[in-house]
XYZ file of C-alpha atoms in Angstrom:
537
model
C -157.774 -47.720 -83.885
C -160.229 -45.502 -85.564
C -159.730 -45.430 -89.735
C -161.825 -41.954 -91.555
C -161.866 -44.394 -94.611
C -164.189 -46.720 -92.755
C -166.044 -44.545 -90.224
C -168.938 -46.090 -90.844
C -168.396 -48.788 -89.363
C -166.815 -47.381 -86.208
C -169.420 -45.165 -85.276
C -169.842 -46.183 -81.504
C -165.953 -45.881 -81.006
C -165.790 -42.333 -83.047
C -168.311 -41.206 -80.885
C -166.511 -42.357 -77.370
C -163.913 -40.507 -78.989
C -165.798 -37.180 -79.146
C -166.068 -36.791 -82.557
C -169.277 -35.518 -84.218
C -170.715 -37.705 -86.693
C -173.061 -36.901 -89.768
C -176.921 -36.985 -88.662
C -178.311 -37.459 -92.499
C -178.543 -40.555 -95.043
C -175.267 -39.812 -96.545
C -175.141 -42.856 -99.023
C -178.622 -41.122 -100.620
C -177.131 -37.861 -100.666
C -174.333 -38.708 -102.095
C -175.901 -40.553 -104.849
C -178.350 -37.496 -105.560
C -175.671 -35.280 -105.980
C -173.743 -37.060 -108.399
C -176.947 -38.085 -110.413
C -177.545 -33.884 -110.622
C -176.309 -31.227 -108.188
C -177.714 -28.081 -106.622
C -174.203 -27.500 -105.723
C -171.090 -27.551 -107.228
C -168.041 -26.299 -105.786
C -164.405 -25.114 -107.336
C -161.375 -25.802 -105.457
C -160.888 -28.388 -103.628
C -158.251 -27.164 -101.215
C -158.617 -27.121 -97.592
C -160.579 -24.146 -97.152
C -163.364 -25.808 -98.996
C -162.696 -28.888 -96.984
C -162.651 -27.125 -93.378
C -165.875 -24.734 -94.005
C -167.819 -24.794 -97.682
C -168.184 -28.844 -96.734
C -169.019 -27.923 -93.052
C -171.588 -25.626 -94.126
C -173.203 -28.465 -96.468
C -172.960 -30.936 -93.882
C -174.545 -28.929 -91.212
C -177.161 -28.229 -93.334
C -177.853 -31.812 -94.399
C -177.718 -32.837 -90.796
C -180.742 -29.864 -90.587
C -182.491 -31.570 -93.377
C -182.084 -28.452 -95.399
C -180.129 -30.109 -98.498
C -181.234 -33.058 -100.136
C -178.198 -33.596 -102.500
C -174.535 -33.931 -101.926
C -172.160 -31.091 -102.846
C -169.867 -32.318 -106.677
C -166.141 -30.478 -105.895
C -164.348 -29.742 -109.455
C -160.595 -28.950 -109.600
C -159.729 -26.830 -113.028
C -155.690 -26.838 -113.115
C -155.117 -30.426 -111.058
C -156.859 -33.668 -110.656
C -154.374 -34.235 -107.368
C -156.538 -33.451 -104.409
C -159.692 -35.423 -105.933
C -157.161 -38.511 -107.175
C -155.024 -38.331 -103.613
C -157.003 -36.619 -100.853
C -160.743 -37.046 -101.680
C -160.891 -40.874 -103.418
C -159.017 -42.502 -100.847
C -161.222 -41.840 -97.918
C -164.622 -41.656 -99.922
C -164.820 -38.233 -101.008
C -165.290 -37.982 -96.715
C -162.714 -36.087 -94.605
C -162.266 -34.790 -91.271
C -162.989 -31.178 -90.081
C -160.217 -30.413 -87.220
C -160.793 -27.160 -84.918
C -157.386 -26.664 -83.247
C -158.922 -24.345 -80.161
C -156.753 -21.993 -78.120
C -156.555 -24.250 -75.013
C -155.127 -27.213 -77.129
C -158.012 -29.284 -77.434
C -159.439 -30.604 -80.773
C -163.231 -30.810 -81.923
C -163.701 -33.221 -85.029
C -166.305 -34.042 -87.401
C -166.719 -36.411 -89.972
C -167.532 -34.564 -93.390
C -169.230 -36.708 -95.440
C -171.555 -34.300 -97.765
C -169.572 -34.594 -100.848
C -170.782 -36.595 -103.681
C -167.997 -36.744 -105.672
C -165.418 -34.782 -107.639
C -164.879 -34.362 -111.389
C -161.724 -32.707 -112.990
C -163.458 -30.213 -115.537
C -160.693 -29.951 -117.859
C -160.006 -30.952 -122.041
C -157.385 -33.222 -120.152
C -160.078 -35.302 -119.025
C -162.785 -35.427 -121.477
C -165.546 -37.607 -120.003
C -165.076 -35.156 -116.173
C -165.241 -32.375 -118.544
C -168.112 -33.929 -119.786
C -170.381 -34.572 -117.277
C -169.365 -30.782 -115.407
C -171.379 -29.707 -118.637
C -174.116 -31.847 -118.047
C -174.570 -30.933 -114.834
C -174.273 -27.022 -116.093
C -176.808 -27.895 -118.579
C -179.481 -28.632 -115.955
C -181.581 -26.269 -114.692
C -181.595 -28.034 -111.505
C -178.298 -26.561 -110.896
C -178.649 -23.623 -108.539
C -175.417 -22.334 -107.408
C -171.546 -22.544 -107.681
C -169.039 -21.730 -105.502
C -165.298 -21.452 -106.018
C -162.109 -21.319 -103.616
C -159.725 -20.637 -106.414
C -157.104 -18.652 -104.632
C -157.035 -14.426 -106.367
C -155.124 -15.660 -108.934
C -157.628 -18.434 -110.734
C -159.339 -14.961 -111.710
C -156.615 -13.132 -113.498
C -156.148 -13.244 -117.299
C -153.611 -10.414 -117.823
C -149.870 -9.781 -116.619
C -148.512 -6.997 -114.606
C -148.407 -4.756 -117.530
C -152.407 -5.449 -118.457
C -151.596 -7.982 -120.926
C -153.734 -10.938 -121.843
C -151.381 -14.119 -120.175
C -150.474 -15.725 -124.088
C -152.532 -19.010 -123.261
C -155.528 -16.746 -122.750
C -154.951 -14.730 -125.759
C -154.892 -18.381 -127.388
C -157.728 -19.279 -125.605
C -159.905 -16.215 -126.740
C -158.761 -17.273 -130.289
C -159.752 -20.934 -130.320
C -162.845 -20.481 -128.417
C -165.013 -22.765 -126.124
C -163.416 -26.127 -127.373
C -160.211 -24.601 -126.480
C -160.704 -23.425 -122.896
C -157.402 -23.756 -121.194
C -157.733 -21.232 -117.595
C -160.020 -21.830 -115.337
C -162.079 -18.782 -116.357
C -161.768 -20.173 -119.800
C -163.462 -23.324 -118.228
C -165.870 -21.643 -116.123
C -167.133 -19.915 -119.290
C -167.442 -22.976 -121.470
C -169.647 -24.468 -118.701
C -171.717 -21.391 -118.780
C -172.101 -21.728 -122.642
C -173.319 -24.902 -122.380
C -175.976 -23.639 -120.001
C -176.705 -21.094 -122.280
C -177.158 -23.569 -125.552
C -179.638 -25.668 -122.973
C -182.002 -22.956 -122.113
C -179.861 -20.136 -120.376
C -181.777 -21.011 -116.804
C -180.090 -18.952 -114.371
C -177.375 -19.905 -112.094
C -175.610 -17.872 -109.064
C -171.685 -17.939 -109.417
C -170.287 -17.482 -106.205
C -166.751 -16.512 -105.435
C -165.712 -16.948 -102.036
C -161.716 -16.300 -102.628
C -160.376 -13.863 -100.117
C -159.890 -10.456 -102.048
C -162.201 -6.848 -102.826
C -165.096 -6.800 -104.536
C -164.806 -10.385 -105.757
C -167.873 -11.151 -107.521
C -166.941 -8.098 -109.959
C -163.789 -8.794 -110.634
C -165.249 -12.650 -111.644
C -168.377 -11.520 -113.791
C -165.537 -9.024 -115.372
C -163.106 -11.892 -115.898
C -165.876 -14.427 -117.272
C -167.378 -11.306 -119.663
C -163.729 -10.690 -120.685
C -163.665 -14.306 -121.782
C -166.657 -13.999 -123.557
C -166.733 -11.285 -125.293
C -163.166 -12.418 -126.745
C -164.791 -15.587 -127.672
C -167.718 -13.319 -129.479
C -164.850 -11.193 -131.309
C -163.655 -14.085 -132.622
C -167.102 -15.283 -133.875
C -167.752 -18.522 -131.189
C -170.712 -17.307 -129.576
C -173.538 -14.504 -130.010
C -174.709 -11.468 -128.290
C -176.873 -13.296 -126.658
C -174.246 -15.866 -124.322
C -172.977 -11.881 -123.077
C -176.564 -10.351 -122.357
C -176.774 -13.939 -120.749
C -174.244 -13.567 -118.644
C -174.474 -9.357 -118.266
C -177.729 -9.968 -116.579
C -178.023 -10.587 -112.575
C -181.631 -11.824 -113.040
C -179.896 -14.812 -114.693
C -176.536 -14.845 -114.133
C -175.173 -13.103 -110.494
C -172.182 -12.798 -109.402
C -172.690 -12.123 -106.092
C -169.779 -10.175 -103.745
C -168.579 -11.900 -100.418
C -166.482 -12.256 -97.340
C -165.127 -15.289 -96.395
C -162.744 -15.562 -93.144
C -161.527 -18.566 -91.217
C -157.571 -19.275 -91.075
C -157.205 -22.379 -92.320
C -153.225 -23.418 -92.927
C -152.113 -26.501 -93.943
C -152.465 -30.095 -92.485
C -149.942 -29.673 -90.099
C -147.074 -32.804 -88.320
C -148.728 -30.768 -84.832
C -152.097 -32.065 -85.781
C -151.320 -35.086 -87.589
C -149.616 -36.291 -84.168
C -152.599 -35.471 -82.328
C -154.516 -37.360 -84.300
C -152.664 -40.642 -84.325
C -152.579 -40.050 -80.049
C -156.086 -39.997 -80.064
C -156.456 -43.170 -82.241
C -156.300 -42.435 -85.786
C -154.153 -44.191 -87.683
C -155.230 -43.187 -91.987
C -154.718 -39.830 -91.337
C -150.671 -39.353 -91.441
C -149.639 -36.614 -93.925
C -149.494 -37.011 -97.522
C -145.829 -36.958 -98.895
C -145.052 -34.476 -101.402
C -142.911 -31.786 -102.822
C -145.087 -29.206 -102.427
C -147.909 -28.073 -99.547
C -149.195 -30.511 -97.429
C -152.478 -32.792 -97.580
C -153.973 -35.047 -95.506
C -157.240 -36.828 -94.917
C -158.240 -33.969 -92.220
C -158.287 -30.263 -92.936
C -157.381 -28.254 -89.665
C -158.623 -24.980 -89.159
C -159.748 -21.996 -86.681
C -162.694 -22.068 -84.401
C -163.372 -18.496 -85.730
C -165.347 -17.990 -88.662
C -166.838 -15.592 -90.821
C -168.898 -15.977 -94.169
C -170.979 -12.744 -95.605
C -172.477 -13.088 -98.881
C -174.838 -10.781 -100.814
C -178.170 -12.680 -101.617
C -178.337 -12.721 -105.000
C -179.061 -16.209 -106.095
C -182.062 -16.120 -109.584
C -182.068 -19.947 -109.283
C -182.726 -20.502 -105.537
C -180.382 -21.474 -102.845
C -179.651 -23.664 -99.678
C -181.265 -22.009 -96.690
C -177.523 -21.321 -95.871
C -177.939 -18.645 -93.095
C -178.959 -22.047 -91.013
C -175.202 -23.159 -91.221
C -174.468 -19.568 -89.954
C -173.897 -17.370 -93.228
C -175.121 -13.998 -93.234
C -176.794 -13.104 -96.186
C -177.435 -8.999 -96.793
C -177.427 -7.035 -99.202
C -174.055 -5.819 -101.882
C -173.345 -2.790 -100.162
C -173.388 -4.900 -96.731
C -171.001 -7.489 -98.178
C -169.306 -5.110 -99.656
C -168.532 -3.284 -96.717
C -167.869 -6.453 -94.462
C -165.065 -7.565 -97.021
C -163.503 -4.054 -97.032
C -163.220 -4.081 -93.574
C -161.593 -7.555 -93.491
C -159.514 -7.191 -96.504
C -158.161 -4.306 -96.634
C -158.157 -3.405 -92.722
C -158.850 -5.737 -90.013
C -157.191 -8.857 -90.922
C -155.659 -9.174 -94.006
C -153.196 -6.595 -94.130
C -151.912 -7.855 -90.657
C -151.658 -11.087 -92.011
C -149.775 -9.687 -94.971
C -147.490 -7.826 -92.601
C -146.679 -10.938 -90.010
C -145.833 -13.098 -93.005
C -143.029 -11.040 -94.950
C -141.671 -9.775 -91.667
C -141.692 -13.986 -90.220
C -140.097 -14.997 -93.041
C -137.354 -11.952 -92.591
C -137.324 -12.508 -88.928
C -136.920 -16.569 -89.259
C -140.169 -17.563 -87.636
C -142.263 -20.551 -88.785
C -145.400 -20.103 -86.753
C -147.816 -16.777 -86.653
C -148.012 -17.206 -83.021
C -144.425 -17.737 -82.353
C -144.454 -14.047 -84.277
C -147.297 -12.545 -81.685
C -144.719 -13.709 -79.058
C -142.713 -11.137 -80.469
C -143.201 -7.703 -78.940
C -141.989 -5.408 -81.584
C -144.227 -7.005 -84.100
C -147.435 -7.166 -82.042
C -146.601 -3.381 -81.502
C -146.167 -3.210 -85.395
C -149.404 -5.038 -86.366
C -150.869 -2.978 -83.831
C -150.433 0.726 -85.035
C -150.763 -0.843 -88.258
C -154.863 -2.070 -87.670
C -155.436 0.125 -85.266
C -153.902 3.313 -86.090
C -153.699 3.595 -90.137
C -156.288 0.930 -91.257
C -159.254 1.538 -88.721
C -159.504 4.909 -89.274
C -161.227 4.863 -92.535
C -162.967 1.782 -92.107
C -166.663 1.641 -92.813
C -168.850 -0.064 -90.256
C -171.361 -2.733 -91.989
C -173.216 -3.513 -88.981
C -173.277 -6.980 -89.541
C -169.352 -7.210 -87.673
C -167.760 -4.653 -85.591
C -164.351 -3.761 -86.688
C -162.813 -2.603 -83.415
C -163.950 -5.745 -81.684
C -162.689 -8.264 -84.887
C -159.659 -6.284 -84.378
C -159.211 -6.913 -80.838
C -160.308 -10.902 -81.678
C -158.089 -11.359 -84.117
C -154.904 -10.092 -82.587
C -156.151 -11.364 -78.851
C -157.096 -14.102 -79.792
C -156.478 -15.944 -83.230
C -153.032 -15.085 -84.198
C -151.689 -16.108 -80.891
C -153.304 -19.451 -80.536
C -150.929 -21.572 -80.119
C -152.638 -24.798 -81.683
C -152.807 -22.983 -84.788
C -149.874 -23.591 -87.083
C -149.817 -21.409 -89.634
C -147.060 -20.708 -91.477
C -145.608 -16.977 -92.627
C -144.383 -18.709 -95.166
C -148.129 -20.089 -96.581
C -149.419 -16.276 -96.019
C -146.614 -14.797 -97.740
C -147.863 -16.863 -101.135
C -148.795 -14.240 -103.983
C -148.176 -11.123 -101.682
C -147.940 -9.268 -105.548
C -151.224 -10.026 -106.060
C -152.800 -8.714 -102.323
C -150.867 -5.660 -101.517
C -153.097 -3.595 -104.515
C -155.676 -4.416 -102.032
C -154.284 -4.962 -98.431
C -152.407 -1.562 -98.387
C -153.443 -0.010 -101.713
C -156.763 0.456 -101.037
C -156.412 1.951 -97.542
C -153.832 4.595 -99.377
C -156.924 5.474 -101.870
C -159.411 5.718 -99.096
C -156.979 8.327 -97.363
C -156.607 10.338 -100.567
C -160.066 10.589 -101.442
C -160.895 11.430 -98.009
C -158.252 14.416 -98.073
C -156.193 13.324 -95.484
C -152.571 14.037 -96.150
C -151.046 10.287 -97.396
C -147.952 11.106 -96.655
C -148.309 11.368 -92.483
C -148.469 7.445 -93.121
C -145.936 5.612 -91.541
C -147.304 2.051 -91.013
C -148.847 0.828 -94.573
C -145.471 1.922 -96.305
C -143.336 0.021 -93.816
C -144.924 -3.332 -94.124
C -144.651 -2.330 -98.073
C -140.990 -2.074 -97.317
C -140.857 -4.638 -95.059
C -142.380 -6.762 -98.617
C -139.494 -5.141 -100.999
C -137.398 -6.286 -98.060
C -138.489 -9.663 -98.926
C -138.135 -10.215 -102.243
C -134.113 -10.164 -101.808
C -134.680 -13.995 -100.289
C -132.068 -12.730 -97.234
C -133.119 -13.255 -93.954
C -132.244 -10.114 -91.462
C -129.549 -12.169 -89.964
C -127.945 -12.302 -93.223
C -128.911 -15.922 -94.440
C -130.765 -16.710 -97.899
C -134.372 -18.234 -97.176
C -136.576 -19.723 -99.815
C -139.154 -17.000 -101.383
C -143.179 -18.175 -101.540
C -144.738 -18.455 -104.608
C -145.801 -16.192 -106.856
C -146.874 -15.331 -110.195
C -144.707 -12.018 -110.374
C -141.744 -13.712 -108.580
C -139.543 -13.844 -111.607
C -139.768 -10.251 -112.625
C -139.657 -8.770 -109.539
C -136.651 -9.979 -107.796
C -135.132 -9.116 -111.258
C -135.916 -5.644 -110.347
C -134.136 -5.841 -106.679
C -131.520 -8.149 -108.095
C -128.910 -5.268 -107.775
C -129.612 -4.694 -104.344
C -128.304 -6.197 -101.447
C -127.712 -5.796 -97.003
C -125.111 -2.941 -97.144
C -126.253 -1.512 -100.229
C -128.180 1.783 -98.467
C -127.389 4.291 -101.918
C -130.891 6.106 -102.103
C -130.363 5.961 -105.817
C -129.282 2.865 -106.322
C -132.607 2.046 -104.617
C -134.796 4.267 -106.117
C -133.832 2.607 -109.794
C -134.438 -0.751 -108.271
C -138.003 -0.775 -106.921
C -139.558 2.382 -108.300
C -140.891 0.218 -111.349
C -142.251 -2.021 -108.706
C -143.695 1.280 -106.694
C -145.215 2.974 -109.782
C -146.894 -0.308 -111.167
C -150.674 0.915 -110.530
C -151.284 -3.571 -111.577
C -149.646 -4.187 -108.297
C -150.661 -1.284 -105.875
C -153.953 -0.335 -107.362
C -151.850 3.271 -108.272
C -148.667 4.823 -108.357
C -147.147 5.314 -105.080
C -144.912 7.991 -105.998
C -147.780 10.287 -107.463
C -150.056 10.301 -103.767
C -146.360 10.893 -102.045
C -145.283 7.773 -100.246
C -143.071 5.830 -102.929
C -139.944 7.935 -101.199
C -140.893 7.035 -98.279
C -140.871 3.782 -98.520
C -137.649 3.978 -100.205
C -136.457 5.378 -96.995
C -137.614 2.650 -94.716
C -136.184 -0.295 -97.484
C -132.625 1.909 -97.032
C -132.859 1.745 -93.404
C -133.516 -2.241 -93.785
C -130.807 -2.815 -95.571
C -128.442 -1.481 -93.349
C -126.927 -4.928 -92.357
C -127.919 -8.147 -90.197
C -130.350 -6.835 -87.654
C -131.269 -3.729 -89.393
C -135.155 -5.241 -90.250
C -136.033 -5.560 -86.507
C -133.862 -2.088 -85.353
C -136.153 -0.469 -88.191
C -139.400 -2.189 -86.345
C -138.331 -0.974 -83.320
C -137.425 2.861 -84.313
C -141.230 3.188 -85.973
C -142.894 0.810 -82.989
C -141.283 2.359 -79.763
């Protein structure tokens, strides 16, 4: 029986087992990187764990880093207390491939994790000692959309970070708060420069970070904590960048498929974690696909990372590559499968691409409304991730992803999935209203929110920040309830909320129109697939 927490001592036996092993000194580069980092990383979640780590490993296997990656959690010591210590700060990196088989390698790159939050003074600590040194060249962050957001649905500062603003650095409480006190410290130790790198999965990411960081600061400045200087610090890419990105590789939960496979094949410390939330485990299982773009802005220096596979370009590249992801050729998809699963009582994506009326419906929805007015940026052809992604990687069976994880802060994607699309066909002049396929998956979301499956049972809504406010708003309706007015007053402040969509739906001439499609859903049991199946024929 092969144990992760003891590889090395079983490498002969890990390697009769086909599993790739770690070609560098790993005890020296772990010790390096906890002395002082190059890299530190936010989030340890199993994104992070299934490529960022890959990427480091593969390059310390190359000989191209010399120091072990530090991971920092913001909101939750759990993953570095219950996932990383246990096994080393190692894991496993699982590729489930589409004819069943499993490749696995031993991830053993990180140096160790700190939890940089007031909770835990001395982690808090040493994250600003390691900010503090110029040796520091870059930070990454897998912090889901929402890490980034400071302000309700109505614009609002979130009260803790109006509190936060108020008491300044000491009293950083969100993880931009955080961030920001880190960079302070770097500031007050020289102000060497640093690239902050967001690799979360929405638009235009590295703005909306330096925005949410400057916000921070220049709250903290208002308030009298810092001076002009900490904002033309961090206002200025020769010392501070913010570079954009794309990241893509599906990456859902440690799964009971894989876990089993796992213990078949000899493993026996790498059963799923119990708890009362998502699952972890010492493996993170994940897609063979993969995709990483990010713009090469880095004032400090930088892994040679293209050797792990990144490509590095230029803003208006990366900018282009996410756009085409994001709000085109994958995420909106993904967006779509996972409101219509959970409606439809599926469990597993490809269970859903089994399903011909939704392959049809993801279908005319990439290829027909989002394609269209996608940009090419040379570094990935649309069309032919397109084609990949629904030949290929949604119906791979070894993959099991959940609807359910997708449909996890849909509030805070559709501005982008299907809002930006609707902007790029209005400033284009095309008529927005000959749209048919963006405003039914936005239906198909309103749908949702009632927490009624289409065969009339109640299923258990995914989290999200909005949750609360927005099933208020569709409280009154219900399967049967098809009054056009009745609907209108229930999700038009939903459909005019320009926080959500990115602008008012009614105003470019679709908010009726989805109306219509939510009445025709609503119909009864089996009205959200005889909908699908009108638009999809």
């Amino acid at each position: 029986m092969a144990k992760l927490s003891d590889w090395k001592n079983q490498t002969e036996e890990l390697r009769r087992m086909g599993v790739k092993l770690p070609q560098c000194d790993t005890d020296t580069i772990k010790a390096t990187g906890w002395e002082q980092p190059r890299w530190i990383h936010f989030g340890a979640g199993n994104l992070y764990r299934a490529f960022h780590a890959a990427i480091a490993q593969e390059l310390a296997d190359q000989g191209k880093l010399d120091r072990g990656v530090v991971v920092a959690e913001t909101f939750s010591p759990f993953t570095l207390v219950e996932v990383f210590a246990p096994y080393g700060n190692d894991g496993l990196q699982v590729i489930m491939n589409a004819d069943g088989t499993l490749d696995e390698r031993v991830i053993a790159v990180n140096a160790g994790g700190v939890f940089a939050n007031p909770q835990c003074p001395e982690d808090l600590a040493r994250a600003e000692r390691y900010f503090e040194s110029p040796e520091l060249e870059m930070a990454t962050f897998t912090i889901t959309e929402k890490g980034y957001g400071l302000r309700d649905a109505r614009g609002e500062l979130l009260p803790y970070v109006a509190a936060e603003l108020e008491a300044g650095p000491e009293g950083a409480a969100s993880t931009m708060g955080i961030v920001c006190r880190l960079l302070w410290a770097r500031y007050r130790a020289g102000a060497a420069p640093i690239a902050m790198v967001s690799t979360d999965n929405f638009s235009q990411n590295g703005r909306r970070f330096k925005e949410a960081v400057l916000t921070v600061a220049r709250g903290w400045f208002d308030c009298g904590h810092v001076d002009q200087g900490f904002i033309d610090y961090l206002d200025d890419e020769a010392r501070v960048s913010f570079p954009w990105s794309m990241i893509d590789r599906i990456t859902p939960n440690p799964s009971p498929e894989t876990a089993a496979a796992l213990a078949e094949q000899g493993w026996e410390d790498l059963s799923l974690m119990p708890t009362d939330g998502p699952a972890f485990a010492g493996f993170a299982n994940t897609e063979a696909a993969h995709y990483l773009v990010i713009e090469d802005s880095f004032p400090n220096g930088r892994p040679e990372l293209e050797a792990a596979g990144v490509i590095m370009c230029d803003r208006e590249t990366a900018e282009r590559a996410d756009t085409m992801k994001v709000t085109a050729c994958l995420n909106p998809l993904h967006t779509c499968l996972a409101v219509f699963g959970c409606l439809m009582g599926y469990d597993r994506i490809w269970k859903e691409m089994e399903d011909s009326r939704l392959v049809a419906l993801v279908k005319h929805l990439g290829y027909d409304e989002d394609l269209p007015v996608v940009v090419d940026p040379g570094v990935i052809d649309p069309r032919a991730f397109i084609d990949e992604l629904v030949g290929q990687r949604l119906p791979n069976r070894s993959l099991p992803d959940a609807p359910q994880r997708i449909a996890t802060d849909t509030s805070q994607k559709v501005g982008i999935r299907f809002g930006h699309t609707i902007c790029s066909y209005r400033d284009r002049g095309f008529d927005v209203a000959n749209l048919t396929y963006i405003p039914l998956a936005i239906a198909g979301w309103l749908r949702y929110l009632l927490g009624v499956d289409d065969a009339g049972n109640d299923f258990e809504l995914s989290p999200d920040p909005l949750l609360p406010e927005l099933t208020e708003c569709v409280s009154s309706l219900a399967l049967g309830v098809c009054d056009a007015s009745a609907i209108h007053d229930a999700v038009s402040p939903i459909l005019s909320n320009a926080e959500i969509f990115g602008l008012d739906l009614y105003e470019v001439g679709l908010g009726r129109k989805v109306e219509h499609f939510l009445a025709e859903m609503l119909a009864g049991p089996g009205a959200v697939a005889a909908t699908i199946d009108i638009y999809c024929k």
